[in-house]
XYZ file of C-alpha atoms in Angstrom:
565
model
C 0.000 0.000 0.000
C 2.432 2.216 0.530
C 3.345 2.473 -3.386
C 0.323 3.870 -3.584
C 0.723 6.692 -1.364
C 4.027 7.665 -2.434
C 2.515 8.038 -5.858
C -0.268 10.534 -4.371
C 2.670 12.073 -2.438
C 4.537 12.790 -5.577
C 1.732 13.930 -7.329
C 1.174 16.704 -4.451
C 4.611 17.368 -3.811
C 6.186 17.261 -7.516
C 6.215 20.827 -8.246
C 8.150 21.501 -4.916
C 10.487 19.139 -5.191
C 10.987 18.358 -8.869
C 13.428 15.313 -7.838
C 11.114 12.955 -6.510
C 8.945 13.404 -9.947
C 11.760 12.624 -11.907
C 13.040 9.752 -10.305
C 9.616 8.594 -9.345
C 10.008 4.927 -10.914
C 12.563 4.379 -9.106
C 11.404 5.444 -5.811
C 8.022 3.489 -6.335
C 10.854 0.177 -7.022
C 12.678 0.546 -3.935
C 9.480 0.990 -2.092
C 8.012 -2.298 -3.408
C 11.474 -3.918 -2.413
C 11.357 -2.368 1.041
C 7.502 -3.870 1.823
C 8.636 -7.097 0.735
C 11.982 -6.989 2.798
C 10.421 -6.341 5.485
C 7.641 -8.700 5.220
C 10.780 -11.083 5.289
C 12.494 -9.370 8.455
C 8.964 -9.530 10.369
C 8.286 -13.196 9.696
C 11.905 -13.526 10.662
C 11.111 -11.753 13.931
C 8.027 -13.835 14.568
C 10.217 -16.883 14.269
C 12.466 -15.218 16.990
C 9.356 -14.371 19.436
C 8.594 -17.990 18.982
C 11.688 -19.117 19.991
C 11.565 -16.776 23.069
C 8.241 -17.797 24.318
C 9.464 -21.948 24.173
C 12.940 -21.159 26.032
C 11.289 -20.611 29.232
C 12.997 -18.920 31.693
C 15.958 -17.902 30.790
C 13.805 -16.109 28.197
C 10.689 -15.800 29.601
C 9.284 -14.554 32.652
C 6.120 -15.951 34.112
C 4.668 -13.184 36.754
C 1.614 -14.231 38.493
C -1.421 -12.695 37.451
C -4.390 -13.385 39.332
C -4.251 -16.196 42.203
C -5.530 -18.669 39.455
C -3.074 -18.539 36.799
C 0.116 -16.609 34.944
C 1.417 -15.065 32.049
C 4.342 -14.821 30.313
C 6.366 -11.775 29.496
C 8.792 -11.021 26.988
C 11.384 -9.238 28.550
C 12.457 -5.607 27.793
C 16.130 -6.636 26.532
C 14.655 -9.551 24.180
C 11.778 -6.822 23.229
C 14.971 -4.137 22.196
C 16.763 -7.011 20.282
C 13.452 -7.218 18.386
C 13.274 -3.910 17.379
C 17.906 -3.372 16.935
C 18.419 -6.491 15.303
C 15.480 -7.225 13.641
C 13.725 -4.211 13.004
C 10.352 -5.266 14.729
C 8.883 -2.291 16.267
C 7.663 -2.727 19.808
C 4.442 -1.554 18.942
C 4.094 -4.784 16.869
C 5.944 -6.509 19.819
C 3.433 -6.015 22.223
C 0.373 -6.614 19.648
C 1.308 -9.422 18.533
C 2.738 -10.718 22.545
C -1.436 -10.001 23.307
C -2.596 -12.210 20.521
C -0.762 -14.831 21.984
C -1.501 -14.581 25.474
C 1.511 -12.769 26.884
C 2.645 -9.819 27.562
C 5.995 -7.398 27.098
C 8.150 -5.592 29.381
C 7.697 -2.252 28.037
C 9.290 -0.396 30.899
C 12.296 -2.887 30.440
C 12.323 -1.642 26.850
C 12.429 1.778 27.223
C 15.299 1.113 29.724
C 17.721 -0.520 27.103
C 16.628 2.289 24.734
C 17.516 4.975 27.289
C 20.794 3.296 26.906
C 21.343 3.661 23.147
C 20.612 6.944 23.498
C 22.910 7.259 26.019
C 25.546 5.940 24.369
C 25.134 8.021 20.797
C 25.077 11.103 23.376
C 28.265 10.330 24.951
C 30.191 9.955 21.291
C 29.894 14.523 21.617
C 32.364 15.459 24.115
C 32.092 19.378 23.688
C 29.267 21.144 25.358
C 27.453 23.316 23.453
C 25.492 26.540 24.852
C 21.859 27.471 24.486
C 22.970 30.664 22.471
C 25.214 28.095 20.017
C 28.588 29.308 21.073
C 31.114 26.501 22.847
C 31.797 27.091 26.843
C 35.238 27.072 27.023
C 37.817 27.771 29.792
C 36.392 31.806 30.019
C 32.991 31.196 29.971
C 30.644 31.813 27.274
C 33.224 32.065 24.192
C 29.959 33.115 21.881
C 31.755 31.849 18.854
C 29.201 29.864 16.063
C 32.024 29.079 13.689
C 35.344 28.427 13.185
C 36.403 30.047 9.517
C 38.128 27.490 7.337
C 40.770 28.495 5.300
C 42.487 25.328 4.156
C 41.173 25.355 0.342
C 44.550 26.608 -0.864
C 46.686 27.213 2.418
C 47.925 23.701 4.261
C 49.531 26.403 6.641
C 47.978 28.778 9.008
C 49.110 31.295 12.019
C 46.129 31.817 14.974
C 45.295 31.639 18.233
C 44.416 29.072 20.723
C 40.541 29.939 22.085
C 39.685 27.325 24.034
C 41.136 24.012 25.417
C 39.703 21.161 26.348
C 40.402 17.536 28.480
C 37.930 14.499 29.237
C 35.045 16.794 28.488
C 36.221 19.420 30.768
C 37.594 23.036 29.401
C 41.007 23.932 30.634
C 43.248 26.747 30.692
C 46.448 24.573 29.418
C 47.677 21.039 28.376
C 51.140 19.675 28.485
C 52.867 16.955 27.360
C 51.370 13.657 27.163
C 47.910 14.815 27.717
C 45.547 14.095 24.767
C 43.072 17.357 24.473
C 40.879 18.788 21.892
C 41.971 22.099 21.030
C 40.159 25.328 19.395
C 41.913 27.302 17.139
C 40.187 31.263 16.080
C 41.008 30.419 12.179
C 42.309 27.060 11.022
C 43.628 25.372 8.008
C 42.309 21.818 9.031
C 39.317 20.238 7.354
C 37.312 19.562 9.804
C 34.836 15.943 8.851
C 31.971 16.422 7.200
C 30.138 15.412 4.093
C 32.131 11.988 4.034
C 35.592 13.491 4.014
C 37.510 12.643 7.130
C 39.402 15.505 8.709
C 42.974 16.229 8.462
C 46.004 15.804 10.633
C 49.124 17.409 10.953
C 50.804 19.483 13.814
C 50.132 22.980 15.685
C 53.046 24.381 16.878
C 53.410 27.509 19.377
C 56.059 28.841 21.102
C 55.618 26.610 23.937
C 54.947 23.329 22.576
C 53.809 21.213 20.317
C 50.555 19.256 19.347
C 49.897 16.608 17.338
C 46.584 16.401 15.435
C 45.290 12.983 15.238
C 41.633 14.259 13.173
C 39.907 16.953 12.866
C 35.894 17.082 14.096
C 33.169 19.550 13.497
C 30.717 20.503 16.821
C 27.367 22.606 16.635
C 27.052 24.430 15.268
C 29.642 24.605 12.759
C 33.374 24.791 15.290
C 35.991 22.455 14.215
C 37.913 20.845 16.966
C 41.280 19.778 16.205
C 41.570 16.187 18.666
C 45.101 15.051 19.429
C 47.661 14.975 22.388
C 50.763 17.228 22.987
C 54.307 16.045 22.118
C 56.401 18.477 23.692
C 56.074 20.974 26.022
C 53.058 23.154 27.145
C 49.945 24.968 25.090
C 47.395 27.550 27.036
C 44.451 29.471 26.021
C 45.396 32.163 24.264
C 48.723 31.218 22.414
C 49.596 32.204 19.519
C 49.988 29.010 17.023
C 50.644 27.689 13.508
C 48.437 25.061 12.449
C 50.351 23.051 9.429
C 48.588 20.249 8.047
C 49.671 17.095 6.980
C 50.386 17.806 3.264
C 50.811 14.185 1.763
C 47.371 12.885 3.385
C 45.517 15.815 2.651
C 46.679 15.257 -1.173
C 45.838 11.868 -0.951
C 42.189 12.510 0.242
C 41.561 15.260 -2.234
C 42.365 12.644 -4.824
C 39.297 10.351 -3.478
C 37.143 13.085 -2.999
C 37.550 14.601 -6.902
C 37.443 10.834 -7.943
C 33.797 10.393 -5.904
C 32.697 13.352 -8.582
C 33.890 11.787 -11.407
C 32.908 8.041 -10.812
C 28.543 9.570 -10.050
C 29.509 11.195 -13.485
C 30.497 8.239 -14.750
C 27.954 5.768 -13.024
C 25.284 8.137 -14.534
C 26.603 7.019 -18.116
C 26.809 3.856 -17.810
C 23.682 2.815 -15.473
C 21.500 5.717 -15.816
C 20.486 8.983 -14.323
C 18.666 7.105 -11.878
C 22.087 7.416 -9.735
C 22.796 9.855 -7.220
C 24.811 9.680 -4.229
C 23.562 8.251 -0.820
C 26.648 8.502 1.290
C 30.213 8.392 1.091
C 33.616 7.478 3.276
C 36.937 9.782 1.555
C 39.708 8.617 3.375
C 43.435 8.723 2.540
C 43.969 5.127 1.358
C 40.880 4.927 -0.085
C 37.397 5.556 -0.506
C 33.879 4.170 -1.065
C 30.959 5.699 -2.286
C 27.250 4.784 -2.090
C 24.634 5.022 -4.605
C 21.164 3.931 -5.841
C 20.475 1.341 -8.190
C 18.550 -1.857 -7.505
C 21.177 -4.430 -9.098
C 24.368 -5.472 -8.821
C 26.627 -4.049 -11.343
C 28.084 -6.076 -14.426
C 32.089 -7.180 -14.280
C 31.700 -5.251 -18.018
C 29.263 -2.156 -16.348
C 32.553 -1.947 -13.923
C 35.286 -1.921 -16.536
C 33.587 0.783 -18.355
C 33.359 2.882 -14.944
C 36.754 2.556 -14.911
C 37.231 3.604 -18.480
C 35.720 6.665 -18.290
C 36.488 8.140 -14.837
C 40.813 7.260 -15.900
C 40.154 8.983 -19.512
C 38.781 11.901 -17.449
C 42.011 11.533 -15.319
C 44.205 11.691 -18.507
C 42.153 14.515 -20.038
C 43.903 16.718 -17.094
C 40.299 18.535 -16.804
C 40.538 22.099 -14.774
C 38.816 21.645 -11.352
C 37.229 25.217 -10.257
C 34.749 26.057 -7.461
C 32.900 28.943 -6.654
C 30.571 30.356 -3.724
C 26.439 30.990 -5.205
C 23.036 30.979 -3.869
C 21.977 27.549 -3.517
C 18.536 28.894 -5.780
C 20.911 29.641 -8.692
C 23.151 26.880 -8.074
C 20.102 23.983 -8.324
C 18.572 26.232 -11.298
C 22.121 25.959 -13.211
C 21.715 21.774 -12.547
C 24.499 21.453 -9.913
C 23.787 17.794 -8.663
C 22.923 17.983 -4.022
C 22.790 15.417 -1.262
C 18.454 14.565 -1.013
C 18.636 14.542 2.454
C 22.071 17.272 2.998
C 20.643 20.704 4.291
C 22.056 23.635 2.613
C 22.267 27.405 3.491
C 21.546 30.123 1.768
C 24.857 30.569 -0.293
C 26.903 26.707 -1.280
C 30.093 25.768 -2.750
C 29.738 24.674 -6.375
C 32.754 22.473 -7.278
C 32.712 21.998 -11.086
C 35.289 19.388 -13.058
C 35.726 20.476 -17.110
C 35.470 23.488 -19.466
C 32.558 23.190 -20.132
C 31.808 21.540 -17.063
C 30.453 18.102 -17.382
C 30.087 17.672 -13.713
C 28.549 20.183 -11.143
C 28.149 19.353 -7.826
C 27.181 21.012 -4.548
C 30.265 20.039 -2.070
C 32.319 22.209 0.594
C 35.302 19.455 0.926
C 39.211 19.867 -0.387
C 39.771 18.687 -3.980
C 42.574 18.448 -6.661
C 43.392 21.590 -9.330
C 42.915 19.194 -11.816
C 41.685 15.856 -12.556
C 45.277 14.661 -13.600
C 46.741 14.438 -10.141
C 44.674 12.002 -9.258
C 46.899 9.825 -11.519
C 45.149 6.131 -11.481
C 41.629 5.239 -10.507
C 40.531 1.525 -9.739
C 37.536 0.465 -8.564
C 38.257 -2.816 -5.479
C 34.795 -3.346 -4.794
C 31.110 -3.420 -5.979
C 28.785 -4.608 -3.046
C 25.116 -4.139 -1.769
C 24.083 -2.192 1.559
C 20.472 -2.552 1.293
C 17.182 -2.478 -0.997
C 18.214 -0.358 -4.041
C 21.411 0.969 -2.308
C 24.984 -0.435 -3.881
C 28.445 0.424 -2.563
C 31.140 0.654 -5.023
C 35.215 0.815 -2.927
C 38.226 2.674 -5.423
C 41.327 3.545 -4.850
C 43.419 6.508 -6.170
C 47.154 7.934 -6.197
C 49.395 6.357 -3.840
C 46.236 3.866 -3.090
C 46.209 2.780 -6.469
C 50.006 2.307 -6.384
C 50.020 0.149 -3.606
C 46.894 -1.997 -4.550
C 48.418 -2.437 -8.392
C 52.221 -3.749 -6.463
C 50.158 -6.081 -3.997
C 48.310 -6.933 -7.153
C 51.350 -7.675 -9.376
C 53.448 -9.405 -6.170
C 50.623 -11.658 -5.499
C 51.006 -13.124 -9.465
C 54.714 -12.991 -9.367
C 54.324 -15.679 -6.202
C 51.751 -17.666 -7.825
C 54.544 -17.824 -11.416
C 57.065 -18.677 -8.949
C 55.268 -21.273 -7.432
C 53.850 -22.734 -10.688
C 57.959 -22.024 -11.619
C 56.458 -20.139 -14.712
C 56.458 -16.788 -15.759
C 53.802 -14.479 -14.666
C 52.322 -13.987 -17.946
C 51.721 -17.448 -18.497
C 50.331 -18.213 -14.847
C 46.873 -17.976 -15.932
C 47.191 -20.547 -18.497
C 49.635 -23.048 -16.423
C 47.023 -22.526 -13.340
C 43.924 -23.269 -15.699
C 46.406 -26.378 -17.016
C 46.688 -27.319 -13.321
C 43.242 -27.410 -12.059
C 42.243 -29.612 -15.086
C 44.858 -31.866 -14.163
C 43.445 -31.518 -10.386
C 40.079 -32.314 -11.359
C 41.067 -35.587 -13.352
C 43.002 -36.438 -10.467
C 40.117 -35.913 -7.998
C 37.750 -38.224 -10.464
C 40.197 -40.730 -10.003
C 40.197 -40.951 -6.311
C 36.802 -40.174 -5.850
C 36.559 -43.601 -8.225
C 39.113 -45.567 -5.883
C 37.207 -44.548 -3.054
C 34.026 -45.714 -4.268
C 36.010 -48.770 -5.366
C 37.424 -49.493 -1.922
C 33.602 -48.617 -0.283
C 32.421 -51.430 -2.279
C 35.226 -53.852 -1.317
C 34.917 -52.936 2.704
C 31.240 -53.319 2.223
C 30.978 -56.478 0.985
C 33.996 -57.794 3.740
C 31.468 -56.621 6.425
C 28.350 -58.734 5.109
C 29.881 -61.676 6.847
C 29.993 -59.699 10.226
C 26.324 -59.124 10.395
C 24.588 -60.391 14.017
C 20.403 -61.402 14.632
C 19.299 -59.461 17.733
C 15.449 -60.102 18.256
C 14.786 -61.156 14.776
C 16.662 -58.364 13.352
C 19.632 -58.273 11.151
C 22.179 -55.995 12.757
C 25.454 -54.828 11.063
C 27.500 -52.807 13.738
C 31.407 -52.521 12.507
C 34.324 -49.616 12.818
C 35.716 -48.788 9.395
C 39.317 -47.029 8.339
C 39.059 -43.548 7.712
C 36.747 -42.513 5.285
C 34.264 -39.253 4.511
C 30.600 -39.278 5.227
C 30.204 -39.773 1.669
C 31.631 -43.021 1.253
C 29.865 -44.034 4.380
C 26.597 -43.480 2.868
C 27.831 -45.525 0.206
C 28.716 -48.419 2.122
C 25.477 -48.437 4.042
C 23.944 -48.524 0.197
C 25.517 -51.480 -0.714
C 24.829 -53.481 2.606
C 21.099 -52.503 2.244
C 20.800 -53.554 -1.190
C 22.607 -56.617 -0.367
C 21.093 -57.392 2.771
C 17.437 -56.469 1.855
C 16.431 -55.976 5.440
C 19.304 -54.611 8.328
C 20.035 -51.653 10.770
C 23.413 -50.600 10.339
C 25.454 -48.414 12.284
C 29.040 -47.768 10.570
C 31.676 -45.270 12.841
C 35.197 -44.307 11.618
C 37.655 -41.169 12.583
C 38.162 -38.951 10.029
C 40.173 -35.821 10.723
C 41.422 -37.073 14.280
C 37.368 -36.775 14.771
C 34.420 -39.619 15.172
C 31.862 -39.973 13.085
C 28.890 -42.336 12.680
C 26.487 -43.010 9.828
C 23.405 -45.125 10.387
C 20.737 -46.467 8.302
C 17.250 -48.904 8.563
C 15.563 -50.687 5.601
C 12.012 -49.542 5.211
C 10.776 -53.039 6.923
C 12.165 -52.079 10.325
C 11.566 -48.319 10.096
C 7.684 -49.844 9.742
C 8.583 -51.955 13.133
C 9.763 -48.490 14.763
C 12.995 -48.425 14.229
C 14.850 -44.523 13.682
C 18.058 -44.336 12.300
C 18.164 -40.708 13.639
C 17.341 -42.030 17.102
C 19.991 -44.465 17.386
C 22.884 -42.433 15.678
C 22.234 -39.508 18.112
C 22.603 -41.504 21.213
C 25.495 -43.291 19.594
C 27.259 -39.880 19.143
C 26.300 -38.659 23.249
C 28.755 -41.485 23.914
C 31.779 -39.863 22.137
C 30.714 -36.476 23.497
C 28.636 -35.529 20.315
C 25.453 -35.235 18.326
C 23.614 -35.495 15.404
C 20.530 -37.010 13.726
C 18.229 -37.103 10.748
C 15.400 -39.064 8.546
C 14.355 -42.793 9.859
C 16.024 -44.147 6.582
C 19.557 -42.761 7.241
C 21.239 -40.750 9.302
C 24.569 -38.934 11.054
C 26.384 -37.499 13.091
C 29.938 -36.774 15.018
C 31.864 -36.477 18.684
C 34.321 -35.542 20.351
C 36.244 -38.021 21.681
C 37.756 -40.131 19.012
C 39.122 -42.571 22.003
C 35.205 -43.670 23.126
C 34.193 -44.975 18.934
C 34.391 -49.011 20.416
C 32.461 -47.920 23.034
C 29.717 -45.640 21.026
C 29.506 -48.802 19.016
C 28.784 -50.839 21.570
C 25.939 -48.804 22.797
C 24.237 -49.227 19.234
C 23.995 -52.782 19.763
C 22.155 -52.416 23.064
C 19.919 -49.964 21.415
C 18.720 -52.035 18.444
């Protein structure tokens, strides 16, 4: 139903947000393919609930209700892995708890979810003012942003505005102590929009701090994180920030390549793409977008294709501050759910540009110092959501040399070249397989042989033909075998076979339809066989298996099958 009322929702809602109208077969797909996920995730959860209600009381709770009888409650932490693990809202919980006759611990609930909350609340460790400005070592430091000025500069002089350690503000850190420090103007990227945020050092006359990352606080104050190396740094100080040059190079490399691979994707799969999230990190990146299938090795190779000829091309890479009216009326590409102010960054790659984009992180001049682009990855994250990982640069380097090493060890261990390892490996796993027929043949062979030694060995307990024996080593396959043959020779028999393969016991029984009439369970007997050696197992009256622990107790697992028959 829900298809339904998107389409009414589009249809009221088109002419504000021209988006949804365009892409509205797409959204009506995904919708379809979210109802029927989660059809799957609540019958799933029912299964779960089941399972709860039959464990008892390790599960289950039974509180008296009335001097006559009780009920059983789900408890609150099995009610929140419901709803975190398998999506089943506790409203649903507690319906469908009624239905059945029990109830839920709601209050229990709400506890474990006061805990999550807790938990994403604790991840913030700078406090933030009514007004919007952070309270820092002086008070109310009515600041709501920390100017950024590390497009073009990697180096910076300021001042140190506020300090702070374990959540608490402080007038001054020394050495050792790990702090998150304020700077008045900074050079650092702070992370947002998918790009992580830079490291590098800030120096003052004092001492010296290492940045391990860069975070942004409400409502828009980067906080450089880190710990000091040497000496002493107080509010106040005068400072240099200087970021780490070589990462910050290597991550404006991903982030350019993110712009060039939507470009690309929207070639190749349709304009049906747009971006759902991103990760730009130095080594590498990964980028999220929608499309309902998995991508095509041959839909991948021409990715590649075009986002490296862009590379090549050398394309000029210029940005420039707008309105964000003007910028979505010139048909730069935003983030659906991103909010925007009043005046954006436009980053646009070509001249004419052939991609425009809304995006405030660091990027490359031009697209030819991002050098190499590979794509490691193509995977799914959910209903009409794909993730595709690349690497760029440096990261493309090092993947190409692991790459290249790995076949070089493979030639040397196939003592061929590493142009002709492909053919010598294809050459060897032919040879494998004939070699595995062969076996597979002996074995089947040597089954037949050991089974037909055993039909002397057979024993009459209560009218029944019993065939209880240990065997040499063999796989559960050529057990079953075995037990084949005896039937078909025997015509009426319970065997139980029991061997150690892979310094492990294992059984194998099986009954002839006559005595599985007279009550007799192959499952049955081979799972009390197995408690002997410390194991279990079962399966069908006709045939059945199982395996232990103890190889040392087989004779005496065996024994116990006579005993049962």
């Amino acid at each position: 139903f829900l298809s339904e009322m998107a389409q009414v929702a589009i249809a009221q809602m088109g002419h504000v947000y021209p988006e949804i109208k365009q892409r509205q077969d797409f959204i009506l797909r995904v919708i379809g393919l979210e109802e029927a996920r989660f059809e799957e995730t609540l019958i799933t959860g029912l299964e779960h609930m089941g399972s709860l209600k039959a464990a008892g009381a390790t599960q289950v709770a039974e509180t008296d209700i009335t001097p006559a009888g009780a009920t059983q409650m789900i408890s609150g932490v099995d009610a929140f892995k419901l709803y975190d693990t398998h999506g089943i809202p506790i409203e649903l919980t507690v319906e469908i708890a009624r239905g059945r006759g029990y109830s839920v611990d709601t209050a229990g609930f709400e506890k474990e979810m006061d805990k999550q909350r807790e938990r994403a609340r604790a991840v913030q460790t700078f406090k933030v003012s009514v007004g919007g400005g952070v309270v820092g070592a002086h008070g109310e430091l009515n600041i709501k942003t920390t100017p950024f000025v590390g497009y073009h500069n990697l180096k910076h002089k300021s001042v140190i505005i506020d300090l702070q350690v374990d959540g608490a503000t402080t007038e001054a850190i020394s050495q050792g102590q790990e702090a998150g420090l304020i700077l008045k103007v900074t050079p650092f990227y702070g992370e947002m929009g998918g790009q992580v945020g830079d490291t590098g050092q800030i120096h003052s006359a004092s001492g010296n701090f290492l940045v391990t990352g860069a975070v942004r606080v409400p409502p828009d104050i980067i906080v450089h994180q880190g710990r000091v190396t040497e000496g002493s740094l107080s509010v106040g100080d005068e400072a240099e920030a200087e970021v780490d040059g070589e990462k910050r190079a290597d991550i404006t490399r991903n982030h350019t390549a993110t712009h060039l691979l939507q470009f690309a994707l929207r070639q190749v799969l349709g304009e049906h793409v747009h971006q759902s999230g991103s990760l730009v990190a130095p080594g590498q990146f990964r980028f999220d977008f929608s499309h309902l299938v998995a991508m095509m090795p041959e839909e991948i190779e021409e990715v590649q294709h075009i986002v490296n000829e862009k590379i090549r091309q050398n394309l000029p890479v210029h940005d420039e501050e707008m309105p964000y009216k003007k910028a979505i009326k010139e048909g730069a590409i935003a983030l659906f759910d991103e909010k925007y102010g009043d005046v954006v960054r436009v980053l646009r790659i070509g001249e004419p540009p052939f991609s425009t984009e809304l995006c405030g992180g660091t990027h490359v001049s031009s697209t030819g110092e991002i050098g190499f682009f590979r794509i490691i990855g193509e995977s799914s994250i959910g209903s009409g959501l794909r993730r595709i990982e690349a690497v760029t640069g440096r990261g493309a380097e090092a993947f190409v040399n692991r790459r290249l090493s790995s076949l070089e060890n493979i030639a040397h261990l196939l003592k061929t070249l590493p142009d002709k390892a492909e053919e010598q490996v294809s050459s060897t796993a032919s040879d494998f397989e004939i070699e595995r027929r062969q076996r597979l043949a002996l074995e089947r062979e040597l089954a037949r042989i050991r089974a037909e030694s055993l039909l002397n060995k057979t024993e009459e307990i209560n009218g029944v033909t019993v065939l209880v024996a240990r065997v040499p080593s063999s796989r559960l396959e050529i057990l079953r075998e075995m037990s084949d043959l005896i039937r078909d020779k025997l015509g009426s028999v319970v065997v139980v076979l029991g061997t150690v393969y892979e310094d492990r016991p294992v059984f194998l029984a099986a009954v002839t339809s006559d005595l599985i009439a007279r009550g007799y369970h192959a499952g049955e007997i081979v799972k009390q066989v197995a408690q002997v050696a410390g194991g279990g197992g079962g399966g069908k009256p006709a045939l059945a298996q199982a395996g232990g622990k103890h190889k040392d107790k087989l004779d005496e697992a065996l024994r116990r099958a006579k005993s049962l028959i």
